Coordinates of C-alpha atoms and ligand atoms in Angstrom, one line a residue:
M1 CA 0.0 -0.2 0.1
T2 CA 1.6 3.5 -0.9
P3 CA 1.8 5.9 2.0
L4 CA -0.7 8.3 0.6
E5 CA -3.2 5.2 0.4
R6 CA -2.8 4.6 4.0
A7 CA -3.5 8.2 4.8
L8 CA -6.4 8.5 2.7
R9 CA -7.8 5.1 3.9
E10 CA -7.6 6.5 7.6
R11 CA -9.4 9.8 6.3
I12 CA -12.0 8.0 4.8
Q13 CA -12.7 5.8 8.0
A14 CA -12.6 9.0 10.0
E15 CA -14.8 11.3 7.8
G16 CA -16.5 9.0 5.4
P17 CA -16.1 8.8 1.4
I18 CA -14.4 11.7 0.0
S19 CA -15.1 13.4 -2.9
V20 CA -13.3 12.6 -6.4
E21 CA -12.1 16.1 -6.0
A22 CA -10.6 15.8 -2.8
F23 CA -9.1 12.3 -4.1
M24 CA -7.6 13.8 -7.2
E25 CA -6.4 16.9 -5.0
A26 CA -4.7 14.8 -2.5
C27 CA -3.2 12.5 -5.0
N28 CA -1.7 15.1 -7.3
S29 CA -0.1 17.2 -4.6
Y30 CA 1.6 14.2 -3.1
Y31 CA 2.6 12.9 -6.6
Y32 CA 4.2 16.1 -7.8
A33 CA 5.8 17.1 -4.5
T34 CA 7.8 14.0 -4.5
R35 CA 9.2 13.5 -8.1
D36 CA 10.2 14.8 -11.3
P37 CA 7.7 12.6 -13.4
F38 CA 8.7 13.6 -16.8
G39 CA 10.7 11.7 -19.8
A40 CA 11.5 8.3 -20.8
D41 CA 12.3 7.1 -17.2
G42 CA 9.3 9.0 -15.5
D43 CA 5.6 8.5 -16.1
F44 CA 5.0 10.9 -19.2
T45 CA 6.5 13.3 -21.7
T46 CA 4.9 16.6 -22.4
A47 CA 5.5 18.8 -25.7
P48 CA 8.1 20.9 -24.5
E49 CA 10.2 17.8 -23.6
I50 CA 9.5 16.4 -27.2
S51 CA 11.2 19.5 -28.8
Q52 CA 12.7 22.8 -28.1
M53 CA 10.4 23.9 -31.0
F54 CA 7.3 24.0 -29.0
G55 CA 8.7 26.5 -26.5
E56 CA 10.2 28.6 -29.3
I57 CA 6.7 29.0 -31.0
L58 CA 5.2 30.0 -27.6
G59 CA 8.0 32.6 -27.2
A60 CA 7.6 34.0 -30.6
A61 CA 4.0 34.1 -30.1
L62 CA 4.1 36.1 -27.1
A63 CA 6.9 38.3 -28.4
E64 CA 4.7 39.0 -31.3
V65 CA 1.8 40.1 -29.4
W66 CA 3.9 42.1 -26.9
K67 CA 5.5 44.1 -29.7
R68 CA 1.9 44.7 -31.1
A69 CA 0.9 45.9 -27.7
G70 CA 3.4 48.5 -27.6
A71 CA 6.3 46.7 -26.0
P72 CA 5.7 47.5 -22.3
A73 CA 9.1 47.1 -20.5
D74 CA 7.4 46.1 -17.3
A75 CA 5.6 43.1 -18.9
I76 CA 6.8 39.9 -17.0
Y77 CA 6.9 36.1 -18.4
A78 CA 4.7 34.0 -16.0
E79 CA 4.1 30.4 -16.2
L80 CA 1.9 28.0 -14.4
G81 CA 3.1 24.7 -13.5
P82 CA 6.3 25.0 -15.6
G83 CA 7.6 21.2 -15.0
R84 CA 11.3 20.9 -15.5
G85 CA 11.4 24.8 -16.8
T86 CA 12.2 23.4 -20.3
L87 CA 9.3 25.4 -22.0
A88 CA 10.1 28.5 -20.2
A89 CA 13.9 28.4 -21.2
D90 CA 13.2 27.8 -24.8
A91 CA 10.3 30.6 -24.9
L92 CA 12.7 33.1 -22.9
R93 CA 15.4 32.5 -25.4
V94 CA 13.0 33.9 -28.3
L95 CA 11.4 36.6 -26.2
R96 CA 14.9 38.2 -25.2
S97 CA 16.2 38.1 -28.8
A98 CA 12.9 40.1 -29.8
G99 CA 14.3 42.7 -27.2
W100 CA 11.9 41.7 -24.3
A101 CA 14.0 41.9 -21.0
G102 CA 11.4 41.4 -18.2
E103 CA 11.1 39.3 -14.9
V104 CA 10.2 35.5 -14.7
H105 CA 7.5 34.4 -12.4
F106 CA 6.4 30.9 -11.8
V107 CA 3.3 29.6 -10.1
E108 CA 4.4 26.0 -8.8
T109 CA 3.7 24.1 -5.7
S110 CA 6.4 21.3 -6.0
P111 CA 9.6 21.9 -4.1
V112 CA 11.3 19.1 -6.2
L113 CA 9.9 20.8 -9.5
R114 CA 10.9 24.3 -8.3
Q115 CA 14.6 23.2 -7.9
A116 CA 14.7 21.9 -11.5
Q117 CA 13.0 25.4 -12.7
A118 CA 15.8 27.1 -10.8
K119 CA 18.6 25.4 -12.9
A120 CA 17.0 25.6 -15.9
V121 CA 15.9 29.4 -15.6
P122 CA 18.2 31.2 -13.1
G123 CA 16.7 34.3 -11.5
A124 CA 13.1 33.3 -11.7
H125 CA 10.7 34.0 -8.9
W126 CA 8.0 31.5 -7.5
H127 CA 4.7 31.8 -6.3
D128 CA 2.0 29.3 -4.9
L129 CA -1.0 31.3 -6.6
V130 CA -1.8 33.3 -9.8
E131 CA -3.1 35.7 -7.4
D132 CA 0.4 36.4 -5.9
L133 CA 1.7 37.5 -9.3
P134 CA 3.1 41.0 -9.3
A135 CA 0.3 43.4 -10.9
R136 CA 2.2 44.0 -14.2
P137 CA 1.4 43.2 -17.7
L138 CA 1.6 39.5 -18.2
L139 CA 3.0 37.1 -21.0
L140 CA 1.5 34.0 -19.5
V141 CA 1.8 30.3 -20.4
A142 CA 0.2 27.2 -19.0
N143 CA 0.9 24.1 -20.7
E144 CA -0.6 20.8 -19.3
F145 CA -1.7 22.6 -15.9
L146 CA -5.3 22.6 -16.1
D147 CA -5.3 19.0 -16.7
A148 CA -3.9 18.4 -13.5
L149 CA -6.2 20.5 -11.2
P150 CA -9.0 18.6 -9.4
I151 CA -12.1 17.7 -10.9
V152 CA -15.7 17.2 -9.6
Q153 CA -17.6 14.3 -10.8
T154 CA -21.3 13.5 -10.7
A155 CA -22.9 10.1 -11.3
D156 CA -26.6 10.6 -12.6
G157 CA -26.6 13.7 -11.1
V158 CA -25.1 12.8 -7.7
E159 CA -21.5 13.7 -6.5
R160 CA -19.4 10.7 -6.7
R161 CA -17.3 9.9 -4.0
V162 CA -14.1 7.5 -3.1
Q163 CA -14.9 5.1 -0.1
V164 CA -13.0 2.0 1.1
A165 CA -14.7 -1.5 0.1
A166 CA -13.8 -5.1 0.1
G167 CA -10.3 -3.9 1.2
G168 CA -9.5 -1.7 -1.2
L169 CA -10.6 2.0 -2.7
A170 CA -13.8 1.9 -4.8
F171 CA -16.2 4.5 -6.0
D172 CA -19.2 4.8 -4.3
R173 CA -21.4 4.9 -7.4
D174 CA -21.5 4.6 -11.2
G175 CA -24.0 6.1 -13.7
E176 CA -23.9 8.6 -16.4
I177 CA -20.6 10.6 -15.4
A178 CA -20.5 14.5 -15.6
E179 CA -17.4 16.5 -14.8
S180 CA -16.8 20.1 -13.6
S181 CA -13.7 21.9 -12.1
P182 CA -14.3 24.8 -9.9
A183 CA -10.4 24.7 -9.5
R184 CA -9.9 25.1 -13.1
D185 CA -12.8 27.7 -13.5
A186 CA -11.1 29.6 -10.5
V187 CA -7.5 29.7 -12.0
V188 CA -8.8 30.9 -15.4
S189 CA -10.8 33.6 -13.8
A190 CA -8.0 34.7 -11.7
I191 CA -5.6 34.9 -15.2
A192 CA -8.3 36.6 -16.7
L193 CA -8.9 39.2 -14.2
C194 CA -4.9 39.9 -14.1
V195 CA -4.8 40.3 -17.9
A196 CA -7.9 42.4 -17.8
E197 CA -6.7 44.6 -15.3
R198 CA -3.1 45.1 -15.8
G199 CA -2.6 44.2 -19.7
G200 CA -1.1 41.1 -21.2
A201 CA -2.0 37.8 -23.0
A202 CA -2.3 34.3 -22.0
I203 CA -2.1 31.0 -23.8
I204 CA -3.4 28.1 -22.4
I205 CA -2.5 24.7 -23.8
D206 CA -3.9 21.3 -22.9
Y207 CA -5.6 18.1 -23.8
G208 CA -9.5 18.5 -24.0
H209 CA -12.7 19.1 -25.8
E210 CA -14.0 22.5 -27.5
R211 CA -17.4 21.8 -26.2
N212 CA -18.9 20.7 -22.9
A213 CA -19.9 16.8 -23.2
A214 CA -20.9 14.1 -20.7
G215 CA -18.4 11.5 -20.1
D216 CA -15.9 10.1 -17.6
T217 CA -12.3 11.3 -18.7
L218 CA -10.5 11.0 -15.5
Q219 CA -7.2 9.0 -16.2
A220 CA -4.1 7.8 -14.5
V221 CA -0.9 7.2 -16.3
R222 CA 2.2 5.5 -14.9
S223 CA 5.4 4.6 -16.7
H224 CA 3.8 5.9 -20.0
R225 CA 0.9 3.6 -19.6
F226 CA -2.7 4.0 -18.5
A227 CA -3.5 2.4 -15.2
P228 CA -6.8 2.1 -13.1
V229 CA -7.5 5.5 -11.4
L230 CA -7.9 4.1 -7.9
E231 CA -4.7 2.3 -7.9
R232 CA -1.5 3.3 -6.2
P233 CA -2.7 6.8 -5.1
G234 CA 0.0 9.5 -5.4
E235 CA 2.3 7.2 -7.6
Q236 CA 0.7 7.9 -10.8
D237 CA -0.3 11.0 -12.6
L238 CA -4.0 11.9 -12.5
T239 CA -5.6 14.1 -15.1
A240 CA -9.0 14.9 -16.7
H241 CA -9.8 16.4 -20.1
V242 CA -10.1 20.3 -19.9
D243 CA -13.6 21.8 -20.9
F244 CA -12.5 24.5 -23.0
E245 CA -15.7 25.7 -23.1
A246 CA -16.1 26.2 -19.5
A247 CA -12.7 27.9 -19.5
A248 CA -13.6 30.4 -22.2
R249 CA -16.9 31.4 -20.3
A250 CA -14.9 31.8 -17.0
A251 CA -12.3 34.0 -18.7
S252 CA -15.0 36.0 -20.7
N253 CA -17.0 36.4 -17.3
A254 CA -13.8 37.7 -15.7
G255 CA -13.4 40.5 -18.4
A256 CA -10.8 39.2 -20.8
G257 CA -11.0 39.0 -24.6
V258 CA -11.0 35.1 -25.6
T259 CA -10.1 33.6 -28.8
R260 CA -11.4 30.6 -30.7
V261 CA -10.3 27.3 -29.4
V262 CA -8.0 25.8 -32.0
P263 CA -6.3 22.2 -32.1
Q264 CA -2.5 22.3 -31.1
G265 CA -1.3 21.1 -34.6
E266 CA -3.1 23.7 -36.6
W267 CA -2.0 26.3 -34.2
L268 CA 1.8 25.4 -34.1
I269 CA 1.7 25.1 -38.1
R270 CA 0.2 28.6 -38.4
L271 CA 2.9 29.8 -36.3
G272 CA 5.5 28.6 -38.6
I273 CA 6.9 25.3 -36.6
E274 CA 7.3 23.6 -40.2
S275 CA 10.0 26.4 -41.4
R276 CA 11.6 26.3 -37.7
A277 CA 11.9 22.4 -38.2
R278 CA 13.7 23.0 -41.4
A279 CA 15.7 25.5 -40.3
L280 CA 16.9 23.1 -37.3
S281 CA 17.4 20.3 -39.7
R282 CA 19.5 22.3 -42.0
A283 CA 21.8 23.8 -38.8
N284 CA 22.0 20.0 -37.4
P285 CA 21.6 17.5 -40.3
E286 CA 22.5 14.8 -37.9
R287 CA 19.3 15.7 -35.9
A288 CA 17.2 15.9 -39.2
R289 CA 15.1 12.5 -38.5
D290 CA 14.7 13.3 -34.9
V291 CA 13.4 16.9 -35.9
E292 CA 11.0 15.4 -38.1
A293 CA 9.6 12.8 -35.9
S294 CA 9.2 15.3 -33.0
L295 CA 7.3 17.8 -35.5
Q296 CA 5.1 14.8 -36.6
R297 CA 4.2 14.0 -32.9
L298 CA 3.5 17.6 -31.9
T299 CA 1.3 18.3 -35.1
S300 CA -0.1 15.2 -36.4
A301 CA -3.9 13.9 -35.6
D302 CA -2.4 10.5 -34.2
G303 CA 0.1 12.6 -32.0
M304 CA -0.6 15.6 -30.0
G305 CA -2.2 17.7 -33.0
N306 CA -5.7 17.1 -32.6
L307 CA -6.4 15.7 -28.7
F308 CA -4.4 19.0 -27.4
K309 CA -6.0 22.5 -27.8
V310 CA -4.5 26.1 -27.5
L311 CA -6.9 28.8 -26.1
A312 CA -5.7 32.4 -25.5
L313 CA -7.1 35.4 -23.2
H314 CA -6.0 38.8 -23.7
S315 CA -6.6 42.2 -22.2
P316 CA -9.3 44.1 -24.0
K317 CA -6.5 46.7 -24.6
W318 CA -4.1 44.2 -26.2
P319 CA -4.7 42.7 -29.5
A320 CA -5.4 38.7 -29.5
P321 CA -2.1 36.6 -29.9
A322 CA -1.8 35.2 -33.6
G323 CA -2.9 31.8 -34.9
F324 CA -6.5 31.9 -33.7
A325 CA -8.2 33.9 -36.3
Ligands
SAH1 N1 4.2 22.5 -18.1 C1 5.1 21.4 -17.8 C2 4.6 20.6 -16.8 C3 3.1 19.8 -16.7 S1 2.7 19.1 -15.2 C4 5.3 20.9 -19.1 O1 4.6 21.1 -20.0 O2 6.2 20.2 -19.2 C5 2.2 19.8 -14.2 C6 2.9 21.0 -13.6 O3 1.9 21.6 -12.7 C7 3.8 20.6 -12.6 O4 5.0 21.3 -12.6 C8 3.3 20.7 -11.2 O5 4.0 20.4 -10.2 C9 2.5 21.7 -11.3 N2 1.1 21.8 -10.4 C10 0.3 20.7 -10.4 N3 -0.9 21.2 -9.7 C11 -0.5 22.4 -9.2 C12 -1.2 23.2 -8.1 N4 -2.2 23.3 -7.8 N5 -0.3 24.8 -8.0 C13 0.8 24.9 -8.8 N6 1.5 23.9 -9.6 C14 0.8 22.9 -9.7

């Protein structure tokens, strides 16, 4: 039994069944606080870990909108859940070469990952919450952040809980599952309020759907394979599809401009990832096959191209980032 499972069983015995939301929140805080889960030896691989092109395109997108907004010198780069800091390092190279020279602020709760981020991005500042970011124009990125935040599940309209049954953890009910996520809505509203009040743009990337739909999307991944959700609590990554319709609604209610939701592959191609790949391959012919494979993985429908979606929020005083029209 994992240490977290022991703690959860004690909690359930004391308090009664806990919500899926409380379960996911407890599992993921333990999981991220105790490891670096990325890469071949870890549990899963994210887009910035596949290729530098991903962070570079994000950096270029932010640099472009920052220039069109008049290049405010006090704009900061902010990233939510920066993982190993790889995306930030790649994006910052491009932003700095475009003349931006602002501060870097990360929202990250894991002490282990904060250490990795400090190595990748010297001089960064850390916060626990979006609300703690300094009051300046934002160039914000969140990649695979919202999918890790806890969701509420209902089964036939009744909140689903996790109980101890037959010696193991089990759901207390089945039925038609619907999902919502007050935690995600709160984060998206906080980002939207910040950009609406202070200026800025935010690019949110995650796997999920453009329109709200019923269904159970909670999943666990360990060593690059799907695993039963209630197995090994705290030792596997729990995520759920992001409902981009709900995210866009939360952002717009909080006063931000909202773009269309576009598939990651389409967005990366519009922003020039193919010519970036050709340039990389020309400069490093020995890596050409790798570069081509990464490009396919990031953009193709059988890779991350369709399942992953991109949404941008922006201050009503800033133009929308490119690639969404
Ligand atoms: N963006 C990175 C990592 C994605 S994994 C990449 O693309 O590689 C999710 C990240 O969010 C991790 O860094 C994790 O520690 C962080 N995280 C998860 N829940 C969080 C929370 N509630 N508050 C702050 N950071 C959180």
